[in-house]
Amino acid sequence: MRKNSVKNTRINSEVLKELSRIISREIKDPRISPMTTVVAVEVAPDLKTCKAYISVLGSEEEQESTVEGLRSAHGYIKRELARSINLRNTPDIRFILDQSIEYGVNMSRKIDVINADIHKREMEESEE
């Protein structure tokens, strides 16, 4: 199976949906932030491994504790994934912290500040 085949894309989306459901609704670990999102999932073509990119909205400490909590709940998550998705092999999940959403929010704030400064300067120039 090729990496970008239709079957692999379908498996990625199904694993993403189920991981999101398991993390948000079934795990009761207090270390895991309620603002945790599964951004993307890459299942290997042989269905043995899976990279799950996780985004956590919060401080750096919350992000680290969430990833730690997910890694400690690895066995439970894999078992629940095996129950909900009928695959030949249940992939071994590796959680990776993805900070692209946080980066995007930060860049958006910077753009808003620059736009406000430009607008302020234009207003001052028009008053003169």
N, CA, C and O atoms as a printed pandas DataFrame, in Angstrom:
     atom_number atom_name residue_name chain_id  residue_number  x_coord  y_coord  z_coord
0              1         N          MET        A               1    0.851   -1.178    0.000
1              2        CA          MET        A               1    0.000    0.000    0.000
2              3         C          MET        A               1    0.893    1.237    0.000
3              4         O          MET        A               1    1.812    1.347    0.811
4              5         N          ARG        A               2    0.619    2.161   -0.909
5              6        CA          ARG        A               2    1.383    3.391   -0.981
6              7         C          ARG        A               2    1.022    4.301    0.179
7              8         O          ARG        A               2   -0.047    4.169    0.776
8              9         N          LYS        A               3    1.910    5.216    0.489
9             10        CA          LYS        A               3    1.703    6.110    1.627
10            11         C          LYS        A               3    0.484    7.013    1.451
11            12         O          LYS        A               3   -0.239    7.253    2.417
12            13         N          ASN        A               4    0.242    7.514    0.248
13            14        CA          ASN        A               4   -0.868    8.425    0.015
14            15         C          ASN        A               4   -2.020    7.754   -0.734
15            16         O          ASN        A               4   -2.758    8.422   -1.457
16            17         N          SER        A               5   -2.175    6.466   -0.569
17            18        CA          SER        A               5   -3.259    5.776   -1.245
18            19         C          SER        A               5   -4.600    6.148   -0.620
19            20         O          SER        A               5   -4.651    6.682    0.488
20            21         N          VAL        A               6   -5.664    5.866   -1.325
21            22        CA          VAL        A               6   -7.013    6.174   -0.840
22            23         C          VAL        A               6   -7.280    5.403    0.452
23            24         O          VAL        A               6   -7.867    5.941    1.392
24            25         N          LYS        A               7   -6.855    4.162    0.493
25            26        CA          LYS        A               7   -7.071    3.338    1.686
26            27         C          LYS        A               7   -6.334    3.925    2.887
27            28         O          LYS        A               7   -6.900    4.005    3.977
28            29         N          ASN        A               8   -5.094    4.331    2.702
29            30        CA          ASN        A               8   -4.323    4.896    3.801
30            31         C          ASN        A               8   -4.930    6.223    4.269
31            32         O          ASN        A               8   -4.963    6.493    5.470
32            33         N          THR        A               9   -5.404    7.039    3.351
33            34        CA          THR        A               9   -6.055    8.300    3.710
34            35         C          THR        A               9   -7.316    8.043    4.519
35            36         O          THR        A               9   -7.588    8.737    5.498
36            37         N          ARG        A              10   -8.076    7.052    4.110
37            38        CA          ARG        A              10   -9.299    6.692    4.826
38            39         C          ARG        A              10   -8.984    6.176    6.231
39            40         O          ARG        A              10   -9.679    6.520    7.187
40            41         N          ILE        A              11   -7.954    5.363    6.359
41            42        CA          ILE        A              11   -7.546    4.845    7.665
42            43         C          ILE        A              11   -7.079    5.993    8.552
43            44         O          ILE        A              11   -7.430    6.044    9.731
44            45         N          ASN        A              12   -6.288    6.921    7.996
45            46        CA          ASN        A              12   -5.824    8.084    8.771
46            47         C          ASN        A              12   -6.998    8.883    9.326
47            48         O          ASN        A              12   -6.996    9.261   10.498
48            49         N          SER        A              13   -7.993    9.140    8.494
49            50        CA          SER        A              13   -9.123    9.945    8.959
50            51         C          SER        A              13   -9.944    9.203   10.006
51            52         O          SER        A              13  -10.445    9.824   10.943
52            53         N          GLU        A              14  -10.092    7.896    9.867
53            54        CA          GLU        A              14  -10.855    7.118   10.846
54            55         C          GLU        A              14  -10.113    7.049   12.187
55            56         O          GLU        A              14  -10.727    7.172   13.247
56            57         N          VAL        A              15   -8.798    6.852   12.133
57            58        CA          VAL        A              15   -8.005    6.821   13.360
58            59         C          VAL        A              15   -8.034    8.188   14.034
59            60         O          VAL        A              15   -8.131    8.267   15.258
60            61         N          LEU        A              16   -7.952    9.258   13.259
61            62        CA          LEU        A              16   -8.017   10.612   13.813
62            63         C          LEU        A              16   -9.345   10.834   14.542
63            64         O          LEU        A              16   -9.368   11.357   15.656
64            65         N          LYS        A              17  -10.438   10.436   13.912
65            66        CA          LYS        A              17  -11.764   10.609   14.509
66            67         C          LYS        A              17  -11.891    9.819   15.809
67            68         O          LYS        A              17  -12.391   10.339   16.807
68            69         N          GLU        A              18  -11.447    8.579   15.802
69            70        CA          GLU        A              18  -11.564    7.737   16.991
70            71         C          GLU        A              18  -10.624    8.186   18.111
71            72         O          GLU        A              18  -11.001    8.161   19.283
72            73         N          LEU        A              19   -9.406    8.595   17.758
73            74        CA          LEU        A              19   -8.487    9.108   18.781
74            75         C          LEU        A              19   -9.053   10.364   19.435
75            76         O          LEU        A              19   -8.960   10.525   20.652
76            77         N          SER        A              20   -9.631   11.240   18.649
77            78        CA          SER        A              20  -10.238   12.456   19.191
78            79         C          SER        A              20  -11.351   12.103   20.167
79            80         O          SER        A              20  -11.460   12.699   21.238
80            81         N          ARG        A              21  -12.177   11.129   19.791
81            82        CA          ARG        A              21  -13.278   10.716   20.656
82            83         C          ARG        A              21  -12.758   10.102   21.949
83            84         O          ARG        A              21  -13.252   10.422   23.030
84            85         N          ILE        A              22  -11.776    9.232   21.847
85            86        CA          ILE        A              22  -11.233    8.557   23.028
86            87         C          ILE        A              22  -10.598    9.569   23.973
87            88         O          ILE        A              22  -10.830    9.521   25.181
88            89         N          ILE        A              23   -9.796   10.487   23.428
89            90        CA          ILE        A              23   -9.098   11.458   24.272
90            91         C          ILE        A              23  -10.069   12.424   24.930
91            92         O          ILE        A              23   -9.922   12.743   26.110
92            93         N          SER        A              24  -11.054   12.890   24.183
93            94        CA          SER        A              24  -11.948   13.902   24.748
94            95         C          SER        A              24  -13.018   13.328   25.664
95            96         O          SER        A              24  -13.434   14.002   26.607
96            97         N          ARG        A              25  -13.473   12.109   25.418
97            98        CA          ARG        A              25  -14.620   11.597   26.169
98            99         C          ARG        A              25  -14.327   10.463   27.135
99           100         O          ARG        A              25  -15.047   10.302   28.120
100          101         N          GLU        A              26  -13.295    9.676   26.885
101          102        CA          GLU        A              26  -13.133    8.464   27.665
102          103         C          GLU        A              26  -11.980    8.490   28.669
103          104         O          GLU        A              26  -12.022    7.776   29.671
104          105         N          ILE        A              27  -10.974    9.285   28.419
105          106        CA          ILE        A              27   -9.835    9.320   29.337
106          107         C          ILE        A              27  -10.146   10.287   30.467
107          108         O          ILE        A              27  -10.540   11.429   30.227
108          109         N          LYS        A              28   -9.968    9.830   31.693
109          110        CA          LYS        A              28  -10.288   10.643   32.861
110          111         C          LYS        A              28   -9.048   11.142   33.604
111          112         O          LYS        A              28   -9.149   11.577   34.751
112          113         N          ASP        A              29   -7.893   11.082   32.968
113          114        CA          ASP        A              29   -6.645   11.512   33.597
114          115         C          ASP        A              29   -6.651   13.027   33.807
115          116         O          ASP        A              29   -6.845   13.772   32.847
116          117         N          PRO        A              30   -6.443   13.502   35.045
117          118        CA          PRO        A              30   -6.466   14.955   35.284
118          119         C          PRO        A              30   -5.286   15.694   34.650
119          120         O          PRO        A              30   -5.326   16.918   34.523
120          121         N          ARG        A              31   -4.247   14.977   34.254
121          122        CA          ARG        A              31   -3.107   15.631   33.606
122          123         C          ARG        A              31   -3.443   16.085   32.198
123          124         O          ARG        A              31   -2.824   17.014   31.679
124          125         N          ILE        A              32   -4.418   15.440   31.579
125          126        CA          ILE        A              32   -4.767   15.749   30.199
126          127         C          ILE        A              32   -5.701   16.948   30.173
127          128         O          ILE        A              32   -6.785   16.924   30.755
128          129         N          SER        A              33   -5.267   17.983   29.496
129          130        CA          SER        A              33   -6.022   19.232   29.399
130          131         C          SER        A              33   -7.313   19.012   28.606
131          132         O          SER        A              33   -7.321   18.266   27.627
132          133         N          PRO        A              34   -8.406   19.664   29.028
133          134        CA          PRO        A              34   -9.648   19.549   28.249
134          135         C          PRO        A              34   -9.559   20.245   26.886
135          136         O          PRO        A              34  -10.396   20.015   26.013
136          137         N          MET        A              35   -8.553   21.088   26.711
137          138        CA          MET        A              35   -8.360   21.802   25.444
138          139         C          MET        A              35   -7.333   21.079   24.565
139          140         O          MET        A              35   -6.460   21.712   23.971
140          141         N          THR        A              36   -7.445   19.752   24.488
141          142        CA          THR        A              36   -6.537   18.940   23.695
142          143         C          THR        A              36   -7.205   18.557   22.383
143          144         O          THR        A              36   -8.354   18.114   22.363
144          145         N          THR        A              37   -6.474   18.732   21.288
145          146        CA          THR        A              37   -7.001   18.433   19.964
146          147         C          THR        A              37   -6.035   17.530   19.218
147          148         O          THR        A              37   -4.820   17.723   19.274
148          149         N          VAL        A              38   -6.578   16.550   18.524
149          150        CA          VAL        A              38   -5.764   15.727   17.631
150          151         C          VAL        A              38   -5.762   16.441   16.285
151          152         O          VAL        A              38   -6.789   16.506   15.608
152          153         N          VAL        A              39   -4.609   16.975   15.900
153          154        CA          VAL        A              39   -4.503   17.782   14.687
154          155         C          VAL        A              39   -4.395   16.910   13.444
155          156         O          VAL        A              39   -5.090   17.139   12.454
156          157         N          ALA        A              40   -3.530   15.920   13.500
157          158        CA          ALA        A              40   -3.317   15.047   12.340
158          159         C          ALA        A              40   -2.845   13.683   12.809
159          160         O          ALA        A              40   -2.324   13.534   13.914
160          161         N          VAL        A              41   -3.034   12.696   11.955
161          162        CA          VAL        A              41   -2.608   11.331   12.243
162          163         C          VAL        A              41   -1.954   10.782   10.992
163          164         O          VAL        A              41   -2.468   10.951    9.887
164          165         N          GLU        A              42   -0.818   10.124   11.168
165          166        CA          GLU        A              42   -0.134    9.462   10.054
166          167         C          GLU        A              42    0.065    8.003   10.418
167          168         O          GLU        A              42    0.918    7.676   11.243
168          169         N          VAL        A              43   -0.716    7.126    9.809
169          170        CA          VAL        A              43   -0.573    5.695   10.024
170          171         C          VAL        A              43    0.371    5.162    8.955
171          172         O          VAL        A              43    0.212    5.466    7.773
172          173         N          ALA        A              44    1.342    4.377    9.367
173          174        CA          ALA        A              44    2.295    3.802    8.416
174          175         C          ALA        A              44    1.567    2.843    7.476
175          176         O          ALA        A              44    0.566    2.240    7.865
176          177         N          PRO        A              45    2.054    2.696    6.253
177          178        CA          PRO        A              45    1.396    1.805    5.288
178          179         C          PRO        A              45    1.253    0.356    5.770
179          180         O          PRO        A              45    0.324   -0.340    5.361
180          181         N          ASP        A              46    2.171   -0.106    6.641
181          182        CA          ASP        A              46    2.068   -1.481    7.149
182          183         C          ASP        A              46    1.163   -1.590    8.380
183          184         O          ASP        A              46    1.014   -2.674    8.943
184          185         N          LEU        A              47    0.557   -0.471    8.800
185          186        CA          LEU        A              47   -0.373   -0.401    9.937
186          187         C          LEU        A              47    0.267   -0.767   11.275
187          188         O          LEU        A              47   -0.438   -1.132   12.215
188          189         N          LYS        A              48    1.575   -0.676   11.370
189          190        CA          LYS        A              48    2.251   -1.033   12.623
190          191         C          LYS        A              48    2.433    0.178   13.535
191          192         O          LYS        A              48    2.349    0.044   14.756
192          193         N          THR        A              49    2.678    1.349   12.968
193          194        CA          THR        A              49    2.926    2.534   13.783
194          195         C          THR        A              49    2.013    3.674   13.351
195          196         O          THR        A              49    1.471    3.695   12.247
196          197         N          CYS        A              50    1.870    4.618   14.274
197          198        CA          CYS        A              50    1.019    5.765   14.012
198          199         C          CYS        A              50    1.600    6.967   14.744
199          200         O          CYS        A              50    1.945    6.873   15.922
200          201         N          LYS        A              51    1.708    8.091   14.052
201          202        CA          LYS        A              51    2.114    9.347   14.678
202          203         C          LYS        A              51    0.859   10.186   14.845
203          204         O          LYS        A              51    0.168   10.491   13.872
204          205         N          ALA        A              52    0.571   10.559   16.089
205          206        CA          ALA        A              52   -0.591   11.399   16.374
206          207         C          ALA        A              52   -0.084   12.761   16.815
207          208         O          ALA        A              52    0.596   12.877   17.835
208          209         N          TYR        A              53   -0.415   13.790   16.048
209          210        CA          TYR        A              53    0.012   15.145   16.361
210          211         C          TYR        A              53   -1.052   15.793   17.240
211          212         O          TYR        A              53   -2.205   15.937   16.833
212          213         N          ILE        A              54   -0.652   16.182   18.450
213          214        CA          ILE        A              54   -1.558   16.694   19.470
214          215         C          ILE        A              54   -1.290   18.176   19.688
215          216         O          ILE        A              54   -0.139   18.598   19.800
216          217         N          SER        A              55   -2.359   18.959   19.746
217          218        CA          SER        A              55   -2.251   20.382   20.056
218          219         C          SER        A              55   -2.973   20.637   21.373
219          220         O          SER        A              55   -4.103   20.192   21.572
220          221         N          VAL        A              56   -2.305   21.361   22.271
221          222        CA          VAL        A              56   -2.883   21.681   23.580
222          223         C          VAL        A              56   -2.885   23.193   23.725
223          224         O          VAL        A              56   -1.846   23.846   23.629
224          225         N          LEU        A              57   -4.070   23.735   23.959
225          226        CA          LEU        A              57   -4.187   25.162   24.173
226          227         C          LEU        A              57   -3.964   25.431   25.657
227          228         O          LEU        A              57   -4.775   25.034   26.493
228          229         N          GLY        A              58   -2.873   26.100   25.980
229          230        CA          GLY        A              58   -2.543   26.375   27.368
230          231         C          GLY        A              58   -1.062   26.627   27.529
231          232         O          GLY        A              58   -0.332   26.826   26.558
232          233         N          SER        A              59   -0.638   26.613   28.770
233          234        CA          SER        A              59    0.766   26.894   29.070
234          235         C          SER        A              59    1.649   25.713   28.671
235          236         O          SER        A              59    1.166   24.626   28.352
236          237         N          GLU        A              60    2.948   25.961   28.699
237          238        CA          GLU        A              60    3.909   24.917   28.355
238          239         C          GLU        A              60    3.834   23.763   29.345
239          240         O          GLU        A              60    4.005   22.602   28.971
240          241         N          GLU        A              61    3.579   24.086   30.605
241          242        CA          GLU        A              61    3.455   23.055   31.640
242          243         C          GLU        A              61    2.241   22.158   31.364
243          244         O          GLU        A              61    2.320   20.942   31.535
244          245         N          GLU        A              62    1.123   22.753   30.938
245          246        CA          GLU        A              62   -0.074   21.978   30.602
246          247         C          GLU        A              62    0.187   21.091   29.396
247          248         O          GLU        A              62   -0.288   19.957   29.339
248          249         N          GLN        A              63    0.936   21.601   28.438
249          250        CA          GLN        A              63    1.248   20.810   27.250
250          251         C          GLN        A              63    2.077   19.588   27.618
251          252         O          GLN        A              63    1.798   18.481   27.159
252          253         N          GLU        A              64    3.097   19.791   28.448
253          254        CA          GLU        A              64    3.961   18.677   28.848
254          255         C          GLU        A              64    3.199   17.641   29.667
255          256         O          GLU        A              64    3.372   16.440   29.465
256          257         N          SER        A              65    2.352   18.103   30.594
257          258        CA          SER        A              65    1.602   17.149   31.412
258          259         C          SER        A              65    0.579   16.396   30.578
259          260         O          SER        A              65    0.305   15.227   30.849
260          261         N          THR        A              66    0.007   17.047   29.565
261          262        CA          THR        A              66   -0.951   16.367   28.688
262          263         C          THR        A              66   -0.268   15.266   27.894
263          264         O          THR        A              66   -0.782   14.151   27.805
264          265         N          VAL        A              67    0.882   15.571   27.322
265          266        CA          VAL        A              67    1.612   14.553   26.547
266          267         C          VAL        A              67    2.032   13.405   27.471
267          268         O          VAL        A              67    1.966   12.240   27.079
268          269         N          GLU        A              68    2.460   13.726   28.685
269          270        CA          GLU        A              68    2.836   12.694   29.654
270          271         C          GLU        A              68    1.626   11.821   30.007
271          272         O          GLU        A              68    1.741   10.598   30.089
272          273         N          GLY        A              69    0.476   12.452   30.213
273          274        CA          GLY        A              69   -0.741   11.701   30.521
274          275         C          GLY        A              69   -1.166   10.806   29.375
275          276         O          GLY        A              69   -1.598    9.675   29.598
276          277         N          LEU        A              70   -1.048   11.300   28.149
277          278        CA          LEU        A              70   -1.395   10.487   26.983
278          279         C          LEU        A              70   -0.446    9.305   26.826
279          280         O          LEU        A              70   -0.866    8.204   26.471
280          281         N          ARG        A              71    0.816    9.539   27.089
281          282        CA          ARG        A              71    1.786    8.439   26.972
282          283         C          ARG        A              71    1.539    7.383   28.041
283          284         O          ARG        A              71    1.733    6.193   27.790
284          285         N          SER        A              72    1.112    7.803   29.235
285          286        CA          SER        A              72    0.839    6.814   30.273
286          287         C          SER        A              72   -0.458    6.056   29.999
287          288         O          SER        A              72   -0.621    4.928   30.466
288          289         N          ALA        A              73   -1.383    6.657   29.250
289          290        CA          ALA        A              73   -2.643    5.997   28.900
290          291         C          ALA        A              73   -2.546    5.279   27.552
291          292         O          ALA        A              73   -3.564    4.900   26.973
292          293         N          HIS        A              74   -1.340    5.097   27.063
293          294        CA          HIS        A              74   -1.101    4.500   25.751
294          295         C          HIS        A              74   -1.793    3.151   25.587
295          296         O          HIS        A              74   -2.439    2.909   24.568
296          297         N          GLY        A              75   -1.667    2.283   26.563
297          298        CA          GLY        A              75   -2.259    0.942   26.472
298          299         C          GLY        A              75   -3.773    1.000   26.369
299          300         O          GLY        A              75   -4.375    0.299   25.555
300          301         N          TYR        A              76   -4.385    1.833   27.194
301          302        CA          TYR        A              76   -5.840    1.984   27.176
302          303         C          TYR        A              76   -6.302    2.544   25.827
303          304         O          TYR        A              76   -7.275    2.061   25.249
304          305         N          ILE        A              77   -5.598    3.563   25.332
305          306        CA          ILE        A              77   -5.969    4.182   24.061
306          307         C          ILE        A              77   -5.857    3.162   22.928
307          308         O          ILE        A              77   -6.734    3.095   22.066
308          309         N          LYS        A              78   -4.795    2.376   22.923
309          310        CA          LYS        A              78   -4.600    1.376   21.871
310          311         C          LYS        A              78   -5.691    0.306   21.934
311          312         O          LYS        A              78   -6.186   -0.135   20.897
312          313         N          ARG        A              79   -6.065   -0.112   23.140
313          314        CA          ARG        A              79   -7.115   -1.119   23.300
314          315         C          ARG        A              79   -8.468   -0.586   22.808
315          316         O          ARG        A              79   -9.198   -1.290   22.111
316          317         N          GLU        A              80   -8.797    0.655   23.172
317          318        CA          GLU        A              80  -10.054    1.250   22.730
318          319         C          GLU        A              80  -10.070    1.463   21.217
319          320         O          GLU        A              80  -11.106    1.297   20.573
320          321         N          LEU        A              81   -8.926    1.830   20.657
321          322        CA          LEU        A              81   -8.816    2.000   19.212
322          323         C          LEU        A              81   -9.033    0.662   18.502
323          324         O          LEU        A              81   -9.686    0.605   17.460
324          325         N          ALA        A              82   -8.484   -0.409   19.069
325          326        CA          ALA        A              82   -8.652   -1.743   18.483
326          327         C          ALA        A              82  -10.114   -2.169   18.528
327          328         O          ALA        A              82  -10.593   -2.832   17.608
328          329         N          ARG        A              83  -10.825   -1.796   19.588
329          330        CA          ARG        A              83  -12.247   -2.152   19.695
330          331         C          ARG        A              83  -13.103   -1.391   18.697
331          332         O          ARG        A              83  -14.070   -1.932   18.161
332          333         N          SER        A              84  -12.746   -0.123   18.445
333          334        CA          SER        A              84  -13.612    0.705   17.602
334          335         C          SER        A              84  -13.276    0.622   16.114
335          336         O          SER        A              84  -14.147    0.848   15.274
336          337         N          ILE        A              85  -12.043    0.305   15.780
337          338        CA          ILE        A              85  -11.642    0.222   14.365
338          339         C          ILE        A              85  -11.188   -1.208   14.077
339          340         O          ILE        A              85  -10.337   -1.757   14.778
340          341         N          ASN        A              86  -11.755   -1.785   13.061
341          342        CA          ASN        A              86  -11.426   -3.153   12.704
342          343         C          ASN        A              86  -10.284   -3.145   11.697
343          344         O          ASN        A              86  -10.503   -3.061   10.489
344          345         N          LEU        A              87   -9.054   -3.234   12.218
345          346        CA          LEU        A              87   -7.864   -3.293   11.370
346          347         C          LEU        A              87   -7.128   -4.601   11.628
347          348         O          LEU        A              87   -7.269   -5.212   12.688
348          349         N          ARG        A              88   -6.351   -5.012   10.655
349          350        CA          ARG        A              88   -5.554   -6.224   10.813
350          351         C          ARG        A              88   -4.582   -6.061   11.983
351          352         O          ARG        A              88   -4.462   -6.948   12.828
352          353         N          ASN        A              89   -3.898   -4.930   12.022
353          354        CA          ASN        A              89   -2.987   -4.603   13.127
354          355         C          ASN        A              89   -3.444   -3.294   13.737
355          356         O          ASN        A              89   -3.812   -2.363   13.021
356          357         N          THR        A              90   -3.422   -3.223   15.050
357          358        CA          THR        A              90   -3.699   -1.944   15.696
358          359         C          THR        A              90   -2.363   -1.217   15.798
359          360         O          THR        A              90   -1.414   -1.742   16.381
360          361         N          PRO        A              91   -2.282   -0.014   15.238
361          362        CA          PRO        A              91   -0.989    0.679   15.221
362          363         C          PRO        A              91   -0.527    1.097   16.615
363          364         O          PRO        A              91   -1.333    1.418   17.489
364          365         N          ASP        A              92    0.777    1.084   16.795
365          366        CA          ASP        A              92    1.397    1.563   18.018
366          367         C          ASP        A              92    1.470    3.089   17.911
367          368         O          ASP        A              92    2.106    3.615   16.998
368          369         N          ILE        A              93    0.825    3.794   18.833
369          370        CA          ILE        A              93    0.656    5.245   18.708
370          371         C          ILE        A              93    1.800    5.983   19.388
371          372         O          ILE        A              93    2.176    5.668   20.517
372          373         N          ARG        A              94    2.348    6.970   18.685
373          374        CA          ARG        A              94    3.358    7.870   19.250
374          375         C          ARG        A              94    2.781    9.279   19.221
375          376         O          ARG        A              94    2.437    9.795   18.158
376          377         N          PHE        A              95    2.679    9.894   20.386
377          378        CA          PHE        A              95    2.098   11.226   20.493
378          379         C          PHE        A              95    3.186   12.280   20.321
379          380         O          PHE        A              95    4.228   12.228   20.976
380          381         N          ILE        A              96    2.931   13.233   19.436
381          382        CA          ILE        A              96    3.876   14.310   19.150
382          383         C          ILE        A              96    3.156   15.626   19.368
383          384         O          ILE        A              96    2.063   15.840   18.842
384          385         N          LEU        A              97    3.768   16.505   20.142
385          386        CA          LEU        A              97    3.170   17.806   20.424
386          387         C          LEU        A              97    3.297   18.702   19.200
387          388         O          LEU        A              97    4.401   18.937   18.707
388          389         N          ASP        A              98    2.178   19.195   18.717
389          390        CA          ASP        A              98    2.139   20.062   17.540
390          391         C          ASP        A              98    1.751   21.461   17.990
391          392         O          ASP        A              98    0.685   21.656   18.574
392          393         N          GLN        A              99    2.598   22.418   17.724
393          394        CA          GLN        A              99    2.346   23.775   18.192
394          395         C          GLN        A              99    1.958   24.707   17.056
395          396         O          GLN        A              99    2.106   25.922   17.184
396          397         N          SER        A             100    1.470   24.173   15.956
397          398        CA          SER        A             100    1.138   25.009   14.806
398          399         C          SER        A             100   -0.068   25.913   15.081
399          400         O          SER        A             100   -0.097   27.050   14.611
400          401         N          ILE        A             101   -1.056   25.432   15.828
401          402        CA          ILE        A             101   -2.224   26.263   16.140
402          403         C          ILE        A             101   -1.806   27.419   17.031
403          404         O          ILE        A             101   -2.205   28.560   16.800
404          405         N          GLU        A             102   -1.000   27.128   18.051
405          406        CA          GLU        A             102   -0.511   28.174   18.948
406          407         C          GLU        A             102    0.331   29.192   18.175
407          408         O          GLU        A             102    0.239   30.395   18.422
408          409         N          TYR        A             103    1.141   28.711   17.252
409          410        CA          TYR        A             103    1.958   29.592   16.430
410          411         C          TYR        A             103    1.064   30.499   15.577
411          412         O          TYR        A             103    1.327   31.694   15.442
412          413         N          GLY        A             104    0.011   29.919   15.008
413          414        CA          GLY        A             104   -0.914   30.687   14.188
414          415         C          GLY        A             104   -1.641   31.765   14.986
415          416         O          GLY        A             104   -1.823   32.882   14.502
416          417         N          VAL        A             105   -2.055   31.433   16.203
417          418        CA          VAL        A             105   -2.722   32.414   17.072
418          419         C          VAL        A             105   -1.764   33.541   17.421
419          420         O          VAL        A             105   -2.150   34.709   17.418
420          421         N          ASN        A             106   -0.513   33.197   17.722
421          422        CA          ASN        A             106    0.494   34.193   18.068
422          423         C          ASN        A             106    0.763   35.123   16.885
423          424         O          ASN        A             106    0.857   36.338   17.059
424          425         N          MET        A             107    0.886   34.558   15.687
425          426        CA          MET        A             107    1.116   35.386   14.495
426          427         C          MET        A             107   -0.088   36.285   14.211
427          428         O          MET        A             107    0.074   37.432   13.793
428          429         N          SER        A             108   -1.276   35.770   14.434
429          430        CA          SER        A             108   -2.488   36.567   14.227
430          431         C          SER        A             108   -2.531   37.764   15.180
431          432         O          SER        A             108   -2.927   38.863   14.791
432          433         N          ARG        A             109   -2.121   37.540   16.430
433          434        CA          ARG        A             109   -2.049   38.650   17.396
434          435         C          ARG        A             109   -1.059   39.717   16.931
435          436         O          ARG        A             109   -1.343   40.913   17.007
436          437         N          LYS        A             110    0.099   39.278   16.453
437          438        CA          LYS        A             110    1.108   40.234   15.986
438          439         C          LYS        A             110    0.600   41.034   14.796
439          440         O          LYS        A             110    0.839   42.238   14.707
440          441         N          ILE        A             111   -0.094   40.376   13.888
441          442        CA          ILE        A             111   -0.654   41.075   12.730
442          443         C          ILE        A             111   -1.706   42.089   13.174
443          444         O          ILE        A             111   -1.760   43.198   12.643
444          445         N          ASP        A             112   -2.542   41.715   14.147
445          446        CA          ASP        A             112   -3.554   42.637   14.669
446          447         C          ASP        A             112   -2.914   43.868   15.298
447          448         O          ASP        A             112   -3.406   44.982   15.117
448          449         N          VAL        A             113   -1.817   43.678   16.040
449          450        CA          VAL        A             113   -1.118   44.812   16.659
450          451         C          VAL        A             113   -0.561   45.741   15.578
451          452         O          VAL        A             113   -0.689   46.961   15.684
452          453         N          ILE        A             114    0.043   45.181   14.560
453          454        CA          ILE        A             114    0.609   45.993   13.472
454          455         C          ILE        A             114   -0.500   46.751   12.740
455          456         O          ILE        A             114   -0.345   47.934   12.436
456          457         N          ASN        A             115   -1.604   46.083   12.458
457          458        CA          ASN        A             115   -2.730   46.751   11.798
458          459         C          ASN        A             115   -3.290   47.882   12.651
459          460         O          ASN        A             115   -3.656   48.931   12.121
460          461         N          ALA        A             116   -3.361   47.685   13.954
461          462        CA          ALA        A             116   -3.849   48.738   14.854
462          463         C          ALA        A             116   -2.905   49.934   14.834
463          464         O          ALA        A             116   -3.354   51.080   14.832
464          465         N          ASP        A             117   -1.591   49.672   14.819
465          466        CA          ASP        A             117   -0.612   50.761   14.747
466          467         C          ASP        A             117   -0.741   51.530   13.434
467          468         O          ASP        A             117   -0.698   52.760   13.428
468          469         N          ILE        A             118   -0.896   50.820   12.338
469          470        CA          ILE        A             118   -1.048   51.471   11.033
470          471         C          ILE        A             118   -2.319   52.319   11.017
471          472         O          ILE        A             118   -2.303   53.454   10.539
472          473         N          HIS        A             119   -3.397   51.785   11.527
473          474        CA          HIS        A             119   -4.662   52.524   11.574
474          475         C          HIS        A             119   -4.530   53.773   12.440
475          476         O          HIS        A             119   -5.053   54.835   12.103
476          477         N          LYS        A             120   -3.825   53.633   13.559
477          478        CA          LYS        A             120   -3.618   54.767   14.469
478          479         C          LYS        A             120   -2.810   55.866   13.765
479          480         O          LYS        A             120   -3.144   57.046   13.875
480          481         N          ARG        A             121   -1.751   55.484   13.045
481          482        CA          ARG        A             121   -0.937   56.456   12.311
482          483         C          ARG        A             121   -1.741   57.148   11.224
483          484         O          ARG        A             121   -1.615   58.358   11.034
484          485         N          GLU        A             122   -2.557   56.402   10.519
485          486        CA          GLU        A             122   -3.392   56.993    9.457
486          487         C          GLU        A             122   -4.376   57.992   10.039
487          488         O          GLU        A             122   -4.629   59.037    9.439
488          489         N          MET        A             123   -4.934   57.680   11.206
489          490        CA          MET        A             123   -5.875   58.599   11.861
490          491         C          MET        A             123   -5.167   59.877   12.288
491          492         O          MET        A             123   -5.723   60.968   12.161
492          493         N          GLU        A             124   -3.929   59.748   12.800
493          494        CA          GLU        A             124   -3.152   60.928   13.235
494          495         C          GLU        A             124   -2.794   61.786   12.029
495          496         O          GLU        A             124   -2.856   63.013   12.114
496          497         N          GLU        A             125   -2.421   61.172   10.905
497          498        CA          GLU        A             125   -2.067   61.920    9.703
498          499         C          GLU        A             125   -3.283   62.631    9.110
499          500         O          GLU        A             125   -3.147   63.737    8.588
500          501         N          SER        A             126   -4.440   62.035    9.176
501          502        CA          SER        A             126   -5.632   62.666    8.617
502          503         C          SER        A             126   -6.111   63.837    9.464
503          504         O          SER        A             126   -6.779   64.731    8.943
504          505         N          GLU        A             127   -5.787   63.858   10.764
505          506        CA          GLU        A             127   -6.148   64.957   11.649
506          507         C          GLU        A             127   -5.286   66.192   11.385
507          508         O          GLU        A             127   -5.711   67.319   11.640
508          509         N          GLU        A             128   -4.092   65.975   10.881
509          510        CA          GLU        A             128   -3.148   67.089   10.644
510          511         C          GLU        A             128   -3.482   67.828    9.444
511          512         O          GLU        A             128   -2.795   68.790    9.100
